[in-house]
mmCIF file of N, CA and C in Angstrom:
data_model
loop_
_atom_site.group_PDB
_atom_site.id
_atom_site.type_symbol
_atom_site.label_atom_id
_atom_site.label_comp_id
_atom_site.label_asym_id
_atom_site.label_seq_id
_atom_site.Cartn_x
_atom_site.Cartn_y
_atom_site.Cartn_z
ATOM 1 N N MET A 18 0.870 -1.178 0.000
ATOM 2 C CA MET A 18 0.000 0.000 0.000
ATOM 3 C C MET A 18 0.910 1.232 0.000
ATOM 4 N N ASP A 19 0.657 2.129 -0.939
ATOM 5 C CA ASP A 19 1.482 3.331 -0.972
ATOM 6 C C ASP A 19 0.980 4.336 0.065
ATOM 7 N N SER A 20 1.770 5.375 0.295
ATOM 8 C CA SER A 20 1.444 6.325 1.361
ATOM 9 C C SER A 20 0.144 7.079 1.095
ATOM 10 N N ASN A 21 -0.199 7.319 -0.162
ATOM 11 C CA ASN A 21 -1.441 8.017 -0.489
ATOM 12 C C ASN A 21 -2.653 7.171 -0.091
ATOM 13 N N ASN A 22 -2.608 5.880 -0.437
ATOM 14 C CA ASN A 22 -3.711 4.984 -0.054
ATOM 15 C C ASN A 22 -3.788 4.827 1.459
ATOM 16 N N CYS A 23 -2.622 4.789 2.098
ATOM 17 C CA CYS A 23 -2.584 4.668 3.560
ATOM 18 C C CYS A 23 -3.216 5.903 4.210
ATOM 19 N N ASN A 24 -2.874 7.080 3.690
ATOM 20 C CA ASN A 24 -3.450 8.316 4.225
ATOM 21 C C ASN A 24 -4.958 8.354 4.030
ATOM 22 N N LYS A 25 -5.434 7.895 2.876
ATOM 23 C CA LYS A 25 -6.880 7.854 2.622
ATOM 24 C C LYS A 25 -7.567 6.898 3.588
ATOM 25 N N ALA A 26 -6.932 5.750 3.827
ATOM 26 C CA ALA A 26 -7.512 4.773 4.755
ATOM 27 C C ALA A 26 -7.559 5.337 6.170
ATOM 28 N N LEU A 27 -6.490 5.995 6.577
ATOM 29 C CA LEU A 27 -6.454 6.592 7.914
ATOM 30 C C LEU A 27 -7.486 7.703 8.048
ATOM 31 N N ALA A 28 -7.649 8.501 7.000
ATOM 32 C CA ALA A 28 -8.659 9.568 7.036
ATOM 33 C C ALA A 28 -10.053 8.970 7.165
ATOM 34 N N GLY A 29 -10.305 7.874 6.467
ATOM 35 C CA GLY A 29 -11.604 7.202 6.571
ATOM 36 C C GLY A 29 -11.856 6.669 7.969
ATOM 37 N N LEU A 30 -10.829 6.099 8.565
ATOM 38 C CA LEU A 30 -10.956 5.595 9.938
ATOM 39 C C LEU A 30 -11.199 6.737 10.914
ATOM 40 N N ALA A 31 -10.511 7.842 10.711
ATOM 41 C CA ALA A 31 -10.691 8.999 11.594
ATOM 42 C C ALA A 31 -12.111 9.535 11.487
ATOM 43 N N ASP A 32 -12.652 9.597 10.272
ATOM 44 C CA ASP A 32 -14.029 10.056 10.085
ATOM 45 C C ASP A 32 -15.019 9.122 10.773
ATOM 46 N N ALA A 33 -14.789 7.822 10.644
ATOM 47 C CA ALA A 33 -15.676 6.846 11.291
ATOM 48 C C ALA A 33 -15.606 6.976 12.806
ATOM 49 N N ALA A 34 -14.406 7.172 13.330
ATOM 50 C CA ALA A 34 -14.241 7.315 14.779
ATOM 51 C C ALA A 34 -14.956 8.567 15.275
ATOM 52 N N MET A 35 -14.838 9.662 14.545
ATOM 53 C CA MET A 35 -15.516 10.900 14.957
ATOM 54 C C MET A 35 -17.029 10.709 14.942
ATOM 55 N N GLY A 36 -17.530 9.984 13.953
ATOM 56 C CA GLY A 36 -18.964 9.708 13.903
ATOM 57 C C GLY A 36 -19.425 8.927 15.122
ATOM 58 N N LEU A 37 -18.636 7.945 15.531
ATOM 59 C CA LEU A 37 -18.987 7.157 16.715
ATOM 60 C C LEU A 37 -18.925 8.004 17.985
ATOM 61 N N ILE A 38 -17.932 8.874 18.063
ATOM 62 C CA ILE A 38 -17.817 9.756 19.233
ATOM 63 C C ILE A 38 -19.017 10.687 19.303
ATOM 64 N N GLU A 39 -19.403 11.259 18.166
ATOM 65 C CA GLU A 39 -20.567 12.152 18.138
ATOM 66 C C GLU A 39 -21.834 11.410 18.532
ATOM 67 N N LEU A 40 -21.980 10.177 18.076
ATOM 68 C CA LEU A 40 -23.142 9.369 18.449
ATOM 69 C C LEU A 40 -23.155 9.114 19.949
ATOM 70 N N GLN A 41 -22.003 8.775 20.520
ATOM 71 C CA GLN A 41 -21.919 8.512 21.956
ATOM 72 C C GLN A 41 -22.272 9.759 22.760
ATOM 73 N N VAL A 42 -21.768 10.914 22.338
ATOM 74 C CA VAL A 42 -22.074 12.167 23.031
ATOM 75 C C VAL A 42 -23.565 12.460 22.955
ATOM 76 N N SER A 43 -24.161 12.200 21.807
ATOM 77 C CA SER A 43 -25.600 12.428 21.636
ATOM 78 C C SER A 43 -26.412 11.504 22.550
ATOM 79 N N ILE A 44 -26.020 10.250 22.599
ATOM 80 C CA ILE A 44 -26.719 9.287 23.455
ATOM 81 C C ILE A 44 -26.550 9.680 24.923
ATOM 82 N N ASP A 45 -25.327 10.062 25.315
ATOM 83 C CA ASP A 45 -25.079 10.486 26.696
ATOM 84 C C ASP A 45 -25.956 11.682 27.059
ATOM 85 N N ALA A 46 -26.077 12.632 26.157
ATOM 86 C CA ALA A 46 -26.886 13.824 26.421
ATOM 87 C C ALA A 46 -28.358 13.454 26.587
ATOM 88 N N GLU A 47 -28.850 12.543 25.770
ATOM 89 C CA GLU A 47 -30.244 12.113 25.877
ATOM 90 C C GLU A 47 -30.497 11.385 27.193
ATOM 91 N N ILE A 48 -29.595 10.506 27.560
ATOM 92 C CA ILE A 48 -29.745 9.766 28.819
ATOM 93 C C ILE A 48 -29.693 10.738 29.997
ATOM 94 N N LEU A 49 -28.764 11.685 29.951
ATOM 95 C CA LEU A 49 -28.650 12.662 31.028
ATOM 96 C C LEU A 49 -29.923 13.492 31.139
ATOM 97 N N ALA A 50 -30.464 13.937 30.014
ATOM 98 C CA ALA A 50 -31.694 14.739 30.037
ATOM 99 C C ALA A 50 -32.859 13.932 30.605
ATOM 100 N N ASP A 51 -32.973 12.672 30.197
ATOM 101 C CA ASP A 51 -34.050 11.819 30.729
ATOM 102 C C ASP A 51 -33.880 11.593 32.227
ATOM 103 N N THR A 52 -32.647 11.371 32.656
ATOM 104 C CA THR A 52 -32.388 11.126 34.074
ATOM 105 C C THR A 52 -32.689 12.361 34.908
ATOM 106 N N VAL A 53 -32.325 13.535 34.394
ATOM 107 C CA VAL A 53 -32.621 14.778 35.117
ATOM 108 C C VAL A 53 -34.130 14.932 35.266
ATOM 109 N N GLN A 54 -34.885 14.643 34.221
ATOM 110 C CA GLN A 54 -36.345 14.746 34.319
ATOM 111 C C GLN A 54 -36.889 13.783 35.372
ATOM 112 N N ASP A 55 -36.343 12.576 35.408
ATOM 113 C CA ASP A 55 -36.764 11.608 36.427
ATOM 114 C C ASP A 55 -36.402 12.105 37.830
ATOM 115 N N LEU A 56 -35.211 12.667 37.978
ATOM 116 C CA LEU A 56 -34.788 13.161 39.289
ATOM 117 C C LEU A 56 -35.632 14.342 39.750
ATOM 118 N N LEU A 57 -36.046 15.181 38.815
ATOM 119 C CA LEU A 57 -36.872 16.334 39.187
ATOM 120 C C LEU A 57 -38.227 15.921 39.746
ATOM 121 N N SER A 58 -38.656 14.708 39.418
ATOM 122 C CA SER A 58 -39.945 14.232 39.931
ATOM 123 C C SER A 58 -39.837 13.719 41.373
ATOM 124 N N LEU A 59 -38.610 13.589 41.873
ATOM 125 C CA LEU A 59 -38.397 13.119 43.248
ATOM 126 C C LEU A 59 -38.369 14.287 44.223
ATOM 127 N N ALA A 60 -38.649 13.981 45.478
ATOM 128 C CA ALA A 60 -38.500 14.977 46.537
ATOM 129 C C ALA A 60 -37.014 15.330 46.656
ATOM 130 N N PRO A 61 -36.696 16.563 47.076
ATOM 131 C CA PRO A 61 -35.280 16.981 47.124
ATOM 132 C C PRO A 61 -34.354 16.032 47.885
ATOM 133 N N GLY A 62 -34.776 15.495 48.998
ATOM 134 C CA GLY A 62 -33.927 14.573 49.761
ATOM 135 C C GLY A 62 -33.652 13.286 49.006
ATOM 136 N N LYS A 63 -34.683 12.744 48.382
ATOM 137 C CA LYS A 63 -34.508 11.524 47.596
ATOM 138 C C LYS A 63 -33.687 11.806 46.347
ATOM 139 N N ARG A 64 -33.833 13.000 45.813
ATOM 140 C CA ARG A 64 -33.081 13.420 44.625
ATOM 141 C C ARG A 64 -31.576 13.370 44.925
ATOM 142 N N ALA A 65 -31.185 13.966 46.046
ATOM 143 C CA ALA A 65 -29.772 13.990 46.425
ATOM 144 C C ALA A 65 -29.240 12.575 46.644
ATOM 145 N N ALA A 66 -30.042 11.735 47.281
ATOM 146 C CA ALA A 66 -29.621 10.353 47.524
ATOM 147 C C ALA A 66 -29.467 9.592 46.205
ATOM 148 N N ALA A 67 -30.370 9.827 45.267
ATOM 149 C CA ALA A 67 -30.293 9.156 43.968
ATOM 150 C C ALA A 67 -29.036 9.579 43.215
ATOM 151 N N ILE A 68 -28.717 10.865 43.272
ATOM 152 C CA ILE A 68 -27.508 11.352 42.599
ATOM 153 C C ILE A 68 -26.269 10.714 43.221
ATOM 154 N N GLU A 69 -26.251 10.598 44.533
ATOM 155 C CA GLU A 69 -25.107 9.964 45.197
ATOM 156 C C GLU A 69 -25.010 8.487 44.824
ATOM 157 N N ASP A 70 -26.154 7.827 44.655
ATOM 158 C CA ASP A 70 -26.138 6.432 44.215
ATOM 159 C C ASP A 70 -25.528 6.318 42.816
ATOM 160 N N PHE A 71 -25.934 7.226 41.917
ATOM 161 C CA PHE A 71 -25.345 7.235 40.579
ATOM 162 C C PHE A 71 -23.838 7.486 40.670
ATOM 163 N N ALA A 72 -23.436 8.446 41.499
ATOM 164 C CA ALA A 72 -22.025 8.817 41.625
ATOM 165 C C ALA A 72 -21.185 7.668 42.178
ATOM 166 N N ALA A 73 -21.782 6.856 43.033
ATOM 167 C CA ALA A 73 -21.050 5.715 43.589
ATOM 168 C C ALA A 73 -20.697 4.704 42.498
ATOM 169 N N VAL A 74 -21.577 4.582 41.516
ATOM 170 C CA VAL A 74 -21.344 3.646 40.419
ATOM 171 C C VAL A 74 -20.482 4.280 39.334
ATOM 172 N N ASP A 75 -20.764 5.543 39.021
ATOM 173 C CA ASP A 75 -20.058 6.245 37.945
ATOM 174 C C ASP A 75 -19.807 7.687 38.378
ATOM 175 N N PRO A 76 -18.625 7.976 38.911
ATOM 176 C CA PRO A 76 -18.336 9.322 39.411
ATOM 177 C C PRO A 76 -18.527 10.422 38.355
ATOM 178 N N LEU A 77 -18.187 10.144 37.103
ATOM 179 C CA LEU A 77 -18.355 11.151 36.053
ATOM 180 C C LEU A 77 -19.837 11.448 35.837
ATOM 181 N N LEU A 78 -20.657 10.417 35.813
ATOM 182 C CA LEU A 78 -22.100 10.618 35.678
ATOM 183 C C LEU A 78 -22.630 11.403 36.872
ATOM 184 N N GLY A 79 -22.152 11.090 38.062
ATOM 185 C CA GLY A 79 -22.577 11.827 39.245
ATOM 186 C C GLY A 79 -22.260 13.309 39.123
ATOM 187 N N SER A 80 -21.075 13.621 38.623
ATOM 188 C CA SER A 80 -20.694 15.027 38.433
ATOM 189 C C SER A 80 -21.587 15.706 37.401
ATOM 190 N N LYS A 81 -21.862 15.003 36.314
ATOM 191 C CA LYS A 81 -22.734 15.563 35.277
ATOM 192 C C LYS A 81 -24.142 15.790 35.820
ATOM 193 N N LEU A 82 -24.627 14.847 36.607
ATOM 194 C CA LEU A 82 -25.974 14.987 37.173
ATOM 195 C C LEU A 82 -26.034 16.160 38.155
ATOM 196 N N ARG A 83 -25.009 16.290 38.982
ATOM 197 C CA ARG A 83 -24.993 17.425 39.926
ATOM 198 C C ARG A 83 -25.034 18.754 39.171
ATOM 199 N N ALA A 84 -24.226 18.860 38.135
ATOM 200 C CA ALA A 84 -24.186 20.099 37.345
ATOM 201 C C ALA A 84 -25.527 20.343 36.635
ATOM 202 N N ALA A 85 -26.063 19.301 36.029
ATOM 203 C CA ALA A 85 -27.334 19.457 35.312
ATOM 204 C C ALA A 85 -28.466 19.817 36.269
ATOM 205 N N MET A 86 -28.458 19.216 37.453
ATOM 206 C CA MET A 86 -29.511 19.518 38.422
ATOM 207 C C MET A 86 -29.374 20.939 38.962
ATOM 208 N N ALA A 87 -28.144 21.406 39.104
ATOM 209 C CA ALA A 87 -27.939 22.792 39.569
ATOM 210 C C ALA A 87 -28.590 23.774 38.604
ATOM 211 N N PHE A 88 -28.467 23.507 37.320
ATOM 212 C CA PHE A 88 -29.104 24.381 36.320
ATOM 213 C C PHE A 88 -30.599 24.161 36.246
ATOM 214 N N ALA A 89 -31.043 22.918 36.434
ATOM 215 C CA ALA A 89 -32.454 22.590 36.291
ATOM 216 C C ALA A 89 -33.313 23.187 37.413
ATOM 217 N N VAL A 90 -32.763 23.266 38.615
ATOM 218 C CA VAL A 90 -33.559 23.747 39.747
ATOM 219 C C VAL A 90 -33.350 25.226 40.018
ATOM 220 N N SER A 91 -32.453 25.864 39.278
ATOM 221 C CA SER A 91 -32.218 27.292 39.508
ATOM 222 C C SER A 91 -33.111 28.154 38.632
#
């Protein structure tokens, strides 16, 4: 394979990877929005406990939920 074909193949792989990353970000945003709506239906004390439960399993998700809830309730 010459360098031109190799570069084309690498560019194609990079485009595919970016598409997958964009899809993952989109899915994450949808899940986060749905979860925030579910949390808003809980009483404030239960809401905080639920966020801590999420954070215990996935600290990054817990941080995202805390930030999203701060904006949602303000």
